[in-house]
Coordinates of N, CA and C in Angstrom, one line a residue:
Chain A
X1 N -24.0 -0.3 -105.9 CA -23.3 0.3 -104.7 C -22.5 1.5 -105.2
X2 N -22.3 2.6 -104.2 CA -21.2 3.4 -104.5 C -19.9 3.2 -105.4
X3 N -19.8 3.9 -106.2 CA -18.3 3.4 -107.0 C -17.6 5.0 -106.4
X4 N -16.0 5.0 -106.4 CA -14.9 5.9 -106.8 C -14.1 5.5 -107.6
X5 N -14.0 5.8 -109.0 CA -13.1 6.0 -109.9 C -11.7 7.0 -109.8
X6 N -11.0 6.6 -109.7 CA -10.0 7.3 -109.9 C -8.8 7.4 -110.5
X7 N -8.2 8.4 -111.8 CA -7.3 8.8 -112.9 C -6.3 9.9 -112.7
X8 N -5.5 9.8 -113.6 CA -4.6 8.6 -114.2 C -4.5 7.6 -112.9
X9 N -3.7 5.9 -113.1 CA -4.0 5.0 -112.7 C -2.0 5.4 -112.5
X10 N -1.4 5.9 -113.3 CA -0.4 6.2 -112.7 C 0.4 7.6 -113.6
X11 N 1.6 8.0 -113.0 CA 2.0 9.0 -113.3 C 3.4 9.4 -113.0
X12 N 4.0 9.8 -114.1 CA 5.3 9.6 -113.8 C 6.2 10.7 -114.2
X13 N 6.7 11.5 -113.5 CA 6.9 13.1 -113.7 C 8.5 13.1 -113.6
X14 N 9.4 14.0 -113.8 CA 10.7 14.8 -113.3 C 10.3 15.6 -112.3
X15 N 11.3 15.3 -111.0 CA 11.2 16.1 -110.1 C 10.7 17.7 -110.7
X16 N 10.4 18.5 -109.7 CA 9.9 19.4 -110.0 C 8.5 20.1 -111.1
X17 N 8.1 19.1 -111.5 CA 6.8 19.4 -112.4 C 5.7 19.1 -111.4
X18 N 4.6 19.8 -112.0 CA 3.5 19.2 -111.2 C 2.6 18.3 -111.7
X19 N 1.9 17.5 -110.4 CA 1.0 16.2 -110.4 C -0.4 16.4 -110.1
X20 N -1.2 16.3 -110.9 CA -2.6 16.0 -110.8 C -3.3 14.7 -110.8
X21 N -4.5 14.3 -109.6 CA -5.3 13.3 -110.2 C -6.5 13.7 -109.1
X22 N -7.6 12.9 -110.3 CA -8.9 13.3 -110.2 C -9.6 11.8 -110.0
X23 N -10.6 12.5 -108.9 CA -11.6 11.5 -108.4 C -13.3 11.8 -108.8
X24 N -13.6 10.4 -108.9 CA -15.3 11.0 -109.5 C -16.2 9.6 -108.3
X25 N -16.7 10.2 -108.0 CA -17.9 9.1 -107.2 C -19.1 9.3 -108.1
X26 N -19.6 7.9 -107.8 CA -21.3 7.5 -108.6 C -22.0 8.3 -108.2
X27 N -22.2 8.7 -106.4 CA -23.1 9.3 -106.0 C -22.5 9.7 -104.8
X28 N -23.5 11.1 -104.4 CA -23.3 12.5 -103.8 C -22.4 11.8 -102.3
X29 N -21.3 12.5 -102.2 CA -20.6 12.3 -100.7 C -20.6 13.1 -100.0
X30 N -20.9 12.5 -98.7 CA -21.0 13.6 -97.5 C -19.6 14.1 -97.2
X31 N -18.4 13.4 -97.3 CA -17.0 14.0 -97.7 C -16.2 13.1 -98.1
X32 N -15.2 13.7 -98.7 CA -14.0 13.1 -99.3 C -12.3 13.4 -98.6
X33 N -12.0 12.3 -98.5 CA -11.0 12.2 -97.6 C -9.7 11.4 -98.8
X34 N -8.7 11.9 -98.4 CA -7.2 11.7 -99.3 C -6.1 11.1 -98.7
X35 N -5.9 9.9 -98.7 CA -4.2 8.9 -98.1 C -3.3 9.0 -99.2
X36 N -2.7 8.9 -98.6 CA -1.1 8.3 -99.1 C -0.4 6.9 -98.6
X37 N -0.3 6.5 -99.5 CA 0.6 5.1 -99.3 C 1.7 4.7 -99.8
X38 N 3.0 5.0 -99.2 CA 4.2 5.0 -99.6 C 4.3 3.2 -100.1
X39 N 5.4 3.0 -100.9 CA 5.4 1.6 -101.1 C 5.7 0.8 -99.8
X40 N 5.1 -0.1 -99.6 CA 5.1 -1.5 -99.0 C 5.0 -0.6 -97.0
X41 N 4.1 0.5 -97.4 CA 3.2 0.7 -96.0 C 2.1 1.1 -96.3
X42 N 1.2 1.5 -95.2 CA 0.0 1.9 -95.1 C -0.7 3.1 -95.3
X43 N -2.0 3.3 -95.6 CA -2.5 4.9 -96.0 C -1.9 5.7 -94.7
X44 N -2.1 7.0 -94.8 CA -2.1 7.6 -93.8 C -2.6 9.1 -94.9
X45 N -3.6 9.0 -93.5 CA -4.3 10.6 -93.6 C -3.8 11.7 -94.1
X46 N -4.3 12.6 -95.6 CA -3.7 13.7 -95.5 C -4.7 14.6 -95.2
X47 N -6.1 14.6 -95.6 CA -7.1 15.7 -95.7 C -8.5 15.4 -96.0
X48 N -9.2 16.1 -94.6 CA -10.6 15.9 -95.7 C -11.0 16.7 -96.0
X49 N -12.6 16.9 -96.8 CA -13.2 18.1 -97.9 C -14.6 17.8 -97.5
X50 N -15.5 18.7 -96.6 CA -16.7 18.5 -96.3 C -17.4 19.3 -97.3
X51 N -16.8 20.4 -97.3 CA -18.2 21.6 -97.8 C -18.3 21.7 -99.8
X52 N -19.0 22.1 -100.3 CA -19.2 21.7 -101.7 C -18.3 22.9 -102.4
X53 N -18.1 22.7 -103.2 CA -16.5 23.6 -103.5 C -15.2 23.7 -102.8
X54 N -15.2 23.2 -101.8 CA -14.0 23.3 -100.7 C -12.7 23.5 -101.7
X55 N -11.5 24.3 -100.8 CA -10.7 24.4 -101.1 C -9.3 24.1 -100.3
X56 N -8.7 23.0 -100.1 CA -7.8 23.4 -99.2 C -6.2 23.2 -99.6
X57 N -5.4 23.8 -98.8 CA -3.6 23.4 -99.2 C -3.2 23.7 -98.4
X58 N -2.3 22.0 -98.2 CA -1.1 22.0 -97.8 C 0.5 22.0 -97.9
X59 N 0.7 23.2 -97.6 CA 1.9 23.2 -98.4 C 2.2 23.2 -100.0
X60 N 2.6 22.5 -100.5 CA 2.6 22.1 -102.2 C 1.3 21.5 -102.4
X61 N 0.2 20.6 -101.5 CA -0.7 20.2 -101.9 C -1.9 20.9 -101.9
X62 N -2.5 20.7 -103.3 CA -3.7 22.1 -103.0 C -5.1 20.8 -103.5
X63 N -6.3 20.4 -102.5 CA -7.2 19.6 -102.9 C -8.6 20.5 -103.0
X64 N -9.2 19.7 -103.9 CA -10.4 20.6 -104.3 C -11.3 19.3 -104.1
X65 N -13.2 19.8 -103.3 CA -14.2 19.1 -104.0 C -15.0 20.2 -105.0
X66 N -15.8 19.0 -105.7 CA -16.7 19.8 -106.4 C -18.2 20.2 -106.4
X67 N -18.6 21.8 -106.6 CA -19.8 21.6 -105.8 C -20.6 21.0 -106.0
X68 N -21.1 19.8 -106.6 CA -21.8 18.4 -106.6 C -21.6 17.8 -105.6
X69 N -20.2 17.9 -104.8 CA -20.0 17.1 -103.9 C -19.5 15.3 -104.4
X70 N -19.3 15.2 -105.8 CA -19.3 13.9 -106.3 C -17.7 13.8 -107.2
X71 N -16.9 14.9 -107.1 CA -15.7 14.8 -107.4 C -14.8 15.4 -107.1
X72 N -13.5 14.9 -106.8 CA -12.3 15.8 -106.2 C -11.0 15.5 -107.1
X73 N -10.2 16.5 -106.8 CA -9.0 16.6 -107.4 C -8.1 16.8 -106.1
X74 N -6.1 16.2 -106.3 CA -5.2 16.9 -105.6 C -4.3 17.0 -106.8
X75 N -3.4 18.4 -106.4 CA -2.6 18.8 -107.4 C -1.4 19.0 -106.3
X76 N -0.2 18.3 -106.8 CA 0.8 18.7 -106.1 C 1.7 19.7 -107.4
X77 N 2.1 20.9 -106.7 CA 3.1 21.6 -107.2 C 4.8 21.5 -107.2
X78 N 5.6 21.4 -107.8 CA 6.9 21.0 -107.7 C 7.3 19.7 -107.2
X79 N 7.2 18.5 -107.7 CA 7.1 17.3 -107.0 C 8.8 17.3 -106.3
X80 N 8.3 16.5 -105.5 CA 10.3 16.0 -105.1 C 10.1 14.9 -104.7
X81 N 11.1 14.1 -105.0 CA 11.2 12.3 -104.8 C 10.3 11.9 -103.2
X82 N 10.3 12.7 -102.5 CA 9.7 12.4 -100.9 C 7.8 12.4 -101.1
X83 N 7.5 13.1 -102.4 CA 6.1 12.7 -102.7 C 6.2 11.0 -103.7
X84 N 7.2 11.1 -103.9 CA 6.7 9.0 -104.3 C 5.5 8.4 -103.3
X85 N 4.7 7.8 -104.2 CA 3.6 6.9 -103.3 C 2.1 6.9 -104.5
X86 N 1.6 6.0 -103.8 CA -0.1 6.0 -103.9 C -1.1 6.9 -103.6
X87 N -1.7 7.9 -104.2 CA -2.5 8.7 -103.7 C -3.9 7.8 -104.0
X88 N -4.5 8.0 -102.9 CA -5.9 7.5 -103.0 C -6.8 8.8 -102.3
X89 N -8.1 8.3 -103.2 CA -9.2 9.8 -102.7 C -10.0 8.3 -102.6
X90 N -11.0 8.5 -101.4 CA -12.2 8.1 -100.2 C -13.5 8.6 -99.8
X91 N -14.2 8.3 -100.5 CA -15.4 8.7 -100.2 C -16.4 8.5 -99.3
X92 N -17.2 9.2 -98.1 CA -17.9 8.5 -97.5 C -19.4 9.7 -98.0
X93 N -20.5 8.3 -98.1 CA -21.8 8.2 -98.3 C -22.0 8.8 -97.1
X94 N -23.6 10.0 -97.4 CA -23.7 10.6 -96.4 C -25.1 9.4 -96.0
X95 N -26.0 10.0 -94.7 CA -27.0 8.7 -94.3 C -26.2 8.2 -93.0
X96 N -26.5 6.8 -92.3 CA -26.2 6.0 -91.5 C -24.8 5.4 -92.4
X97 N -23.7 6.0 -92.7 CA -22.8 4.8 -93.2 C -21.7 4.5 -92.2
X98 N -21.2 5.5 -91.2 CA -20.4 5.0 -90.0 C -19.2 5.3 -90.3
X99 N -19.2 5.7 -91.2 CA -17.8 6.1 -91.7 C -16.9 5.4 -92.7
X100 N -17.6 4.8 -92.9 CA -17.4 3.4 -93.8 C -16.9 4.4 -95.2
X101 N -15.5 4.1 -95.8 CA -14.9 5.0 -96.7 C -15.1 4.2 -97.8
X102 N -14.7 4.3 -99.2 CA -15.3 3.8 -100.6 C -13.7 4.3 -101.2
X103 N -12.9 3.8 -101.3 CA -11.4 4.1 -102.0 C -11.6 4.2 -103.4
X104 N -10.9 4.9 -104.1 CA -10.6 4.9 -105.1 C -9.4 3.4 -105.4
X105 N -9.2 3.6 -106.7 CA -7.8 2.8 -107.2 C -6.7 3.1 -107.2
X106 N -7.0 4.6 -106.8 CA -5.3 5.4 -106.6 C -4.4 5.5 -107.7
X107 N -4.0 6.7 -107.3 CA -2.6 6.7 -108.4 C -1.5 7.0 -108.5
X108 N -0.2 5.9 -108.8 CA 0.6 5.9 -108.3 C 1.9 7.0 -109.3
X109 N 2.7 7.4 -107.9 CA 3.1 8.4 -108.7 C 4.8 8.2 -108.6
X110 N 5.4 8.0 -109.3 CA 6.9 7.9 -109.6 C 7.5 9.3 -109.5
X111 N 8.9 9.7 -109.0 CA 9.2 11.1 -109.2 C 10.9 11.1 -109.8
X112 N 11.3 10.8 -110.9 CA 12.3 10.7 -111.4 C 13.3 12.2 -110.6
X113 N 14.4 12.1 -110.2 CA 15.4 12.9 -109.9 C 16.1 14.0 -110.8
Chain B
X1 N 4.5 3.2 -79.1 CA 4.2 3.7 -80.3 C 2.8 3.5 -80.0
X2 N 2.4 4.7 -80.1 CA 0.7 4.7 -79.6 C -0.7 4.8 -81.0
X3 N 0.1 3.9 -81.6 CA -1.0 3.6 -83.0 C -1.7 2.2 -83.3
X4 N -2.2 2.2 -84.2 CA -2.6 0.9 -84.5 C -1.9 -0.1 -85.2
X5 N -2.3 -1.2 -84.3 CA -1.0 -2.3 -84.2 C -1.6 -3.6 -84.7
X6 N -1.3 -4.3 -85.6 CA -1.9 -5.4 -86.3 C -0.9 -6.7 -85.9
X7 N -1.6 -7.8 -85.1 CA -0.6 -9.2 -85.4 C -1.4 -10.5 -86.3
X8 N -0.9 -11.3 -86.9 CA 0.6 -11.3 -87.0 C 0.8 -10.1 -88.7
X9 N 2.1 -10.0 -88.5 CA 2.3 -9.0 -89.8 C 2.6 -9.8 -91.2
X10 N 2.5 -11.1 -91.2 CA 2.3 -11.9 -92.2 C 2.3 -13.2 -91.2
X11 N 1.3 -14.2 -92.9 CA 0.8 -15.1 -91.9 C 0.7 -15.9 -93.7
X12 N 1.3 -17.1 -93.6 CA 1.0 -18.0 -94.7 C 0.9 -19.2 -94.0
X13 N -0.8 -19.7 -95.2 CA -1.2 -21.0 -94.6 C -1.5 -21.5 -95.7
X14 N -1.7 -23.0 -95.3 CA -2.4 -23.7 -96.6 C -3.9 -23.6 -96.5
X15 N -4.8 -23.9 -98.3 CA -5.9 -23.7 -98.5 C -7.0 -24.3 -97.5
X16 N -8.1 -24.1 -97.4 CA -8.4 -24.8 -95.7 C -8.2 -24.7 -94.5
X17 N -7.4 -23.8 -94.3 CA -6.9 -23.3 -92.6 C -7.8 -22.5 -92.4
X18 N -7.6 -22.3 -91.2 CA -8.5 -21.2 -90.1 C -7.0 -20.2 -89.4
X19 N -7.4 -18.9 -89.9 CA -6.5 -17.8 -89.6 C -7.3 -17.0 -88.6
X20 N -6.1 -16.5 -87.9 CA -7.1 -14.8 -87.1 C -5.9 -14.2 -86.9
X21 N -7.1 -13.3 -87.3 CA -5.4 -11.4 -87.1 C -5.8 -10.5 -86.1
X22 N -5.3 -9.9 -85.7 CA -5.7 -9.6 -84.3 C -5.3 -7.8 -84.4
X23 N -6.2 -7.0 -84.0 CA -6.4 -5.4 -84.5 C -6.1 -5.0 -83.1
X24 N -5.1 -3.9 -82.2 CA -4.9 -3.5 -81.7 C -5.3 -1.6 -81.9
X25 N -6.2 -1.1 -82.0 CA -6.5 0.1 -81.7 C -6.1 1.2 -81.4
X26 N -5.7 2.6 -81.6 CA -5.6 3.6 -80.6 C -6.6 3.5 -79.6
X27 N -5.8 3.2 -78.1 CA -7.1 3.5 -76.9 C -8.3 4.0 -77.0
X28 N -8.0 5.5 -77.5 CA -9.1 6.2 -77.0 C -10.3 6.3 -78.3
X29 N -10.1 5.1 -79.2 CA -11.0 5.5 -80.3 C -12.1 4.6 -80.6
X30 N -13.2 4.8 -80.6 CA -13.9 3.9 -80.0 C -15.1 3.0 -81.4
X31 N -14.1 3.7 -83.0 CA -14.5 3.4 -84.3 C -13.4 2.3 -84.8
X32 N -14.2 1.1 -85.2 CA -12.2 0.1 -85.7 C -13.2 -0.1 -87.5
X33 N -12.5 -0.6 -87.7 CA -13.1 -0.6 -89.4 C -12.0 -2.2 -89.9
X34 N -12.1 -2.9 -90.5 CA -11.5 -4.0 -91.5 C -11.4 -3.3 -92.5
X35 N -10.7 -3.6 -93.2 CA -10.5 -3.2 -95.0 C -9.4 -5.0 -95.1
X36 N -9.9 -4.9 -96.8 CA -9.1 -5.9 -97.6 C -8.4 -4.9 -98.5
X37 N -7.2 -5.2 -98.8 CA -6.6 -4.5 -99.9 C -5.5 -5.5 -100.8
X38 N -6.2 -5.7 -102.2 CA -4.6 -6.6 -103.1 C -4.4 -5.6 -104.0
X39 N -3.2 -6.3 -104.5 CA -2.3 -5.0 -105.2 C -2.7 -4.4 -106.2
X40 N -2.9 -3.3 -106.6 CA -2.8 -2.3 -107.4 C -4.3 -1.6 -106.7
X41 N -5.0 -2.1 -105.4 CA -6.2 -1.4 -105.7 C -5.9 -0.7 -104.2
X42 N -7.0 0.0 -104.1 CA -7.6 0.6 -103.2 C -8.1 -0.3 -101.9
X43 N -8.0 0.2 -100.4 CA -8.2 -0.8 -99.4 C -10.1 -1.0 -100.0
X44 N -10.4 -1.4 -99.6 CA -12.1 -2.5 -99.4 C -12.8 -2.5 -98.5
X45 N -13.7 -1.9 -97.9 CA -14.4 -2.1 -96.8 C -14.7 -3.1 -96.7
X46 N -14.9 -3.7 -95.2 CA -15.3 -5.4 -95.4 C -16.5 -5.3 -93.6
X47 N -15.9 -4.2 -92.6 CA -16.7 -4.1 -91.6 C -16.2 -3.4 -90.2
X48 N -17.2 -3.1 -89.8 CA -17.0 -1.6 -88.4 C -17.8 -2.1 -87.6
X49 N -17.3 -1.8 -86.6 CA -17.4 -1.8 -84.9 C -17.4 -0.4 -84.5
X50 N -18.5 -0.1 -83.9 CA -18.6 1.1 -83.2 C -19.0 0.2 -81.7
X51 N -17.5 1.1 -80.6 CA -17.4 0.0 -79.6 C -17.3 -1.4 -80.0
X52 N -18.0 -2.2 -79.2 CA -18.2 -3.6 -79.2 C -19.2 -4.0 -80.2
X53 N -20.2 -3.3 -80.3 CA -21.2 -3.6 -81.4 C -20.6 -3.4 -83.0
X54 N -21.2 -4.8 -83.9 CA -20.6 -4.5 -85.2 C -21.8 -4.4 -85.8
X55 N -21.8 -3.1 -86.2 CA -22.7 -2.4 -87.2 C -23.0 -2.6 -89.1
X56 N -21.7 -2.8 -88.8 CA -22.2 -2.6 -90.6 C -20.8 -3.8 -91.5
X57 N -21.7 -5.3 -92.1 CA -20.3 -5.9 -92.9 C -20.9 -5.6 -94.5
X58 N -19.6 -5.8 -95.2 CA -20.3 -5.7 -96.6 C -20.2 -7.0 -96.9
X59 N -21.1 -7.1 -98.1 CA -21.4 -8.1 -98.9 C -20.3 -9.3 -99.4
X60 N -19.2 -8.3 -99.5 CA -18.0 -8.7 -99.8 C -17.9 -10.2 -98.6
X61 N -17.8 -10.2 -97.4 CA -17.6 -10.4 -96.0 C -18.3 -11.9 -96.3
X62 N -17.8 -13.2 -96.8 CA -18.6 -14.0 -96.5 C -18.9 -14.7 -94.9
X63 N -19.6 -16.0 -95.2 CA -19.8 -16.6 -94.3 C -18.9 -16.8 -93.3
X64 N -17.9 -17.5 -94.2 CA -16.4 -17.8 -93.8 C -15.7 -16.2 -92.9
X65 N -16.0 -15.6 -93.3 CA -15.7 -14.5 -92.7 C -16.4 -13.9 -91.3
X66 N -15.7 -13.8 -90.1 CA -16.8 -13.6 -89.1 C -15.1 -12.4 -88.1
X67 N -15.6 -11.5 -87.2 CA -15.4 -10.5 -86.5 C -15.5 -10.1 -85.2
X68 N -15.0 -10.0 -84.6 CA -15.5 -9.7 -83.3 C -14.3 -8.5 -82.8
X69 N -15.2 -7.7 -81.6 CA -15.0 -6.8 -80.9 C -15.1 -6.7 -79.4
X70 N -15.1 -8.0 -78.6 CA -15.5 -8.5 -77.8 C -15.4 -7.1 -76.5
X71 N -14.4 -6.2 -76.1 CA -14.7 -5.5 -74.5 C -14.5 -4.1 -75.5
X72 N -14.8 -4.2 -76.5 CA -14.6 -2.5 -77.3 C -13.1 -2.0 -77.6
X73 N -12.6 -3.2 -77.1 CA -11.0 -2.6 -77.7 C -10.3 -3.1 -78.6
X74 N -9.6 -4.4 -78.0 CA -9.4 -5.1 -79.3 C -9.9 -5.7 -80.8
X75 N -10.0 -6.1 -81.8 CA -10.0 -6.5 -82.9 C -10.3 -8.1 -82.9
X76 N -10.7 -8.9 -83.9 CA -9.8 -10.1 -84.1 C -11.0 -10.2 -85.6
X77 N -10.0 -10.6 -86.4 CA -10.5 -11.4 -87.6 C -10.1 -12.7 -88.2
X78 N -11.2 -13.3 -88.4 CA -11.1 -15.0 -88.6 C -11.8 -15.2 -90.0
X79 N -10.8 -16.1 -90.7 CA -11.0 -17.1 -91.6 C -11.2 -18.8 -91.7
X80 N -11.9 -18.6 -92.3 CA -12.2 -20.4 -91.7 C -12.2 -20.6 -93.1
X81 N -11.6 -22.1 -93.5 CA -11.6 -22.4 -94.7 C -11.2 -21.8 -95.8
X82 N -9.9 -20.8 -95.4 CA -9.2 -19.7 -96.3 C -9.1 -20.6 -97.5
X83 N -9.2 -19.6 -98.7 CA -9.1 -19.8 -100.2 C -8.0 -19.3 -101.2
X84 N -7.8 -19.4 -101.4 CA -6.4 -18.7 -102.2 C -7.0 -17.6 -102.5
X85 N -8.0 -17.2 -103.1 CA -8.6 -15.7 -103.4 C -9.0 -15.2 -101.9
X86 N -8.5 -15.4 -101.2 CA -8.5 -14.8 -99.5 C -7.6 -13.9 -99.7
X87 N -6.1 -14.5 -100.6 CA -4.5 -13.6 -100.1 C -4.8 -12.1 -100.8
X88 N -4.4 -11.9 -99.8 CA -4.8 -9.8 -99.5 C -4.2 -9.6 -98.0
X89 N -3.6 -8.0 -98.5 CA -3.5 -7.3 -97.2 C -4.7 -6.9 -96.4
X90 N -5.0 -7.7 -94.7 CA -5.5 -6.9 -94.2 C -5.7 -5.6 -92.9
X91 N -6.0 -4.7 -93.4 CA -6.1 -3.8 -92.6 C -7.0 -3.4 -92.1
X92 N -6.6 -2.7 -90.6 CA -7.5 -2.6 -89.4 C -7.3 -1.0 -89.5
X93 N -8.2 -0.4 -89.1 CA -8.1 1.0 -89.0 C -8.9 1.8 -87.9
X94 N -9.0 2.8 -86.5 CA -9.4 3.3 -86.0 C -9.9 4.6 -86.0
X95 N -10.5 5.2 -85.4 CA -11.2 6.7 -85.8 C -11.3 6.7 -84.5
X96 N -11.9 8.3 -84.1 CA -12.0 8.4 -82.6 C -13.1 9.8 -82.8
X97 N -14.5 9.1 -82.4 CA -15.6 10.1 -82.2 C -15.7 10.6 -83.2
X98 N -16.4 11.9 -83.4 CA -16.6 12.3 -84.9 C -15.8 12.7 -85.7
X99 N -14.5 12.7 -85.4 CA -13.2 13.1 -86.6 C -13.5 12.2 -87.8
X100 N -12.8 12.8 -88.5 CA -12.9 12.4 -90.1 C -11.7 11.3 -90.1
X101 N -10.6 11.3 -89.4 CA -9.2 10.5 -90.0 C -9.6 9.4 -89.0
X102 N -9.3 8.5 -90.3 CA -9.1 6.6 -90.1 C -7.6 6.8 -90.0
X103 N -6.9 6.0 -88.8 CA -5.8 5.8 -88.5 C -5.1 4.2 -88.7
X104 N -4.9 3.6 -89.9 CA -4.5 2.8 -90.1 C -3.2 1.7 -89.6
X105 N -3.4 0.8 -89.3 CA -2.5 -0.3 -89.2 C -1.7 -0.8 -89.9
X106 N -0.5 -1.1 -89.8 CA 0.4 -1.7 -91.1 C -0.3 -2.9 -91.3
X107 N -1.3 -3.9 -91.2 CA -1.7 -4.9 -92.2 C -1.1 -6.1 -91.9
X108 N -1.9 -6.8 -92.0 CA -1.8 -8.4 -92.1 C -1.6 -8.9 -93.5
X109 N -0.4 -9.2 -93.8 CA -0.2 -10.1 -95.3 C -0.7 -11.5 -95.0
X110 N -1.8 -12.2 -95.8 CA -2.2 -13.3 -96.0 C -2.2 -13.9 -97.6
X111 N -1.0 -15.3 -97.1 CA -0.5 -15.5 -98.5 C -1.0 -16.7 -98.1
X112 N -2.3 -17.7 -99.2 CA -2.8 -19.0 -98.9 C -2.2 -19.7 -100.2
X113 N -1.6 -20.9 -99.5 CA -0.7 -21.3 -100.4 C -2.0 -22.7 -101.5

């Protein structure tokens, strides 16, 4: 079945540096979608990536797919303690899947003061 | 608070019991999804309802495991003969028509003693 791998598994920065982590799927996705999960709550939606190379950013967050369509990246610039949390990248299978997402393991990011 | 709303928000039982969590929806969205999620990983797909019809469980999803979506709105998920490898957070998530964002639920903690 589909796998999403996703690295570093965690990451631990001084405010103000920047944060990368990278996502790779087994196989081709019709898009990749990106949560956040602050400690001891739930994902919530940052962005999705339909088209093959896409490029988007919000704010400090700048997310990329790749034109395979089988891997993404988010790079946050300048961290500040209010990015603490779990980033997870989501992949949905293109075909009949319903929307049915494929999570990564996420990675968790600490932001020292 | 017009999001998705999960009861009970923790629920501990002994090995053997029969549980059900109960998925409250955004109204207007007519996509609900299960996910399993334990710690350090990524949520799990486990199964979706488009409307009242459930389309698609995974493998994951045993016997013991069963779902319903009875008038297209509400949720409910049941365990019968919960296992200690049952305890996981679970989460109910909604979408609405062809949008890409799953709108998640704070989760059902199931701790089987």
């Amino acid at each position: 079945g589909q796998q999403v791998m996703q690295i570093p598994q965690y990451q631990h920065v001084q405010e103000g540096e920047d944060f990368t982590t990278y996502c790779n799927s087994s196989t081709t996705l019709s898009n990749i979608q990106w949560y956040k999960q602050r400690p001891g709550g739930h994902p919530v939606f940052l962005i999705q990536l339909v088209k093959s190379g896409e490029v988007k950013k919000q704010k400090r967050l700048t997310f990329q797919f790749g034109e395979a369509k089988k891997n993404s990246s988010l790079h946050i610039t300048a961290t500040q303690t209010t990015d603490v949390g779990t980033y997870f990248c989501a992949g949905e299978a293109g075909g009949t899947s319903y929307g049915k997402l494929t999570f990564g393991q996420g990675t968790i990011l600490t932001v020292h003061p | 608070d017009t999001g998705v709303s999960q009861n009970p928000r923790h629920k501990i039982t002994k090995r053997g019991q029969n549980v059900t969590f109960r998925c409250d929806p955004i109204s207007e969205h007519n996509r609900l999804y299960w996910y399993r999620q334990t710690l350090g990983q990524g949520p799990e797909f486990l199964t979706y309802f488009q409307n009242e019809a459930q389309l698609e469980k995974s493998r994951l999803l045993s016997d013991r495991f069963s779902a319903e979506r009875p008038k297209g709105s509400f949720s409910t998920l049941e365990i019968q003969r919960t296992e200690q490898g049952d305890s996981a957070m679970y989460l109910c998530a909604s979408r609405r028509g062809q949008s890409y964002e799953q709108y998640f639920g704070p989760g059902t903690r199931l701790t089987v003693t």
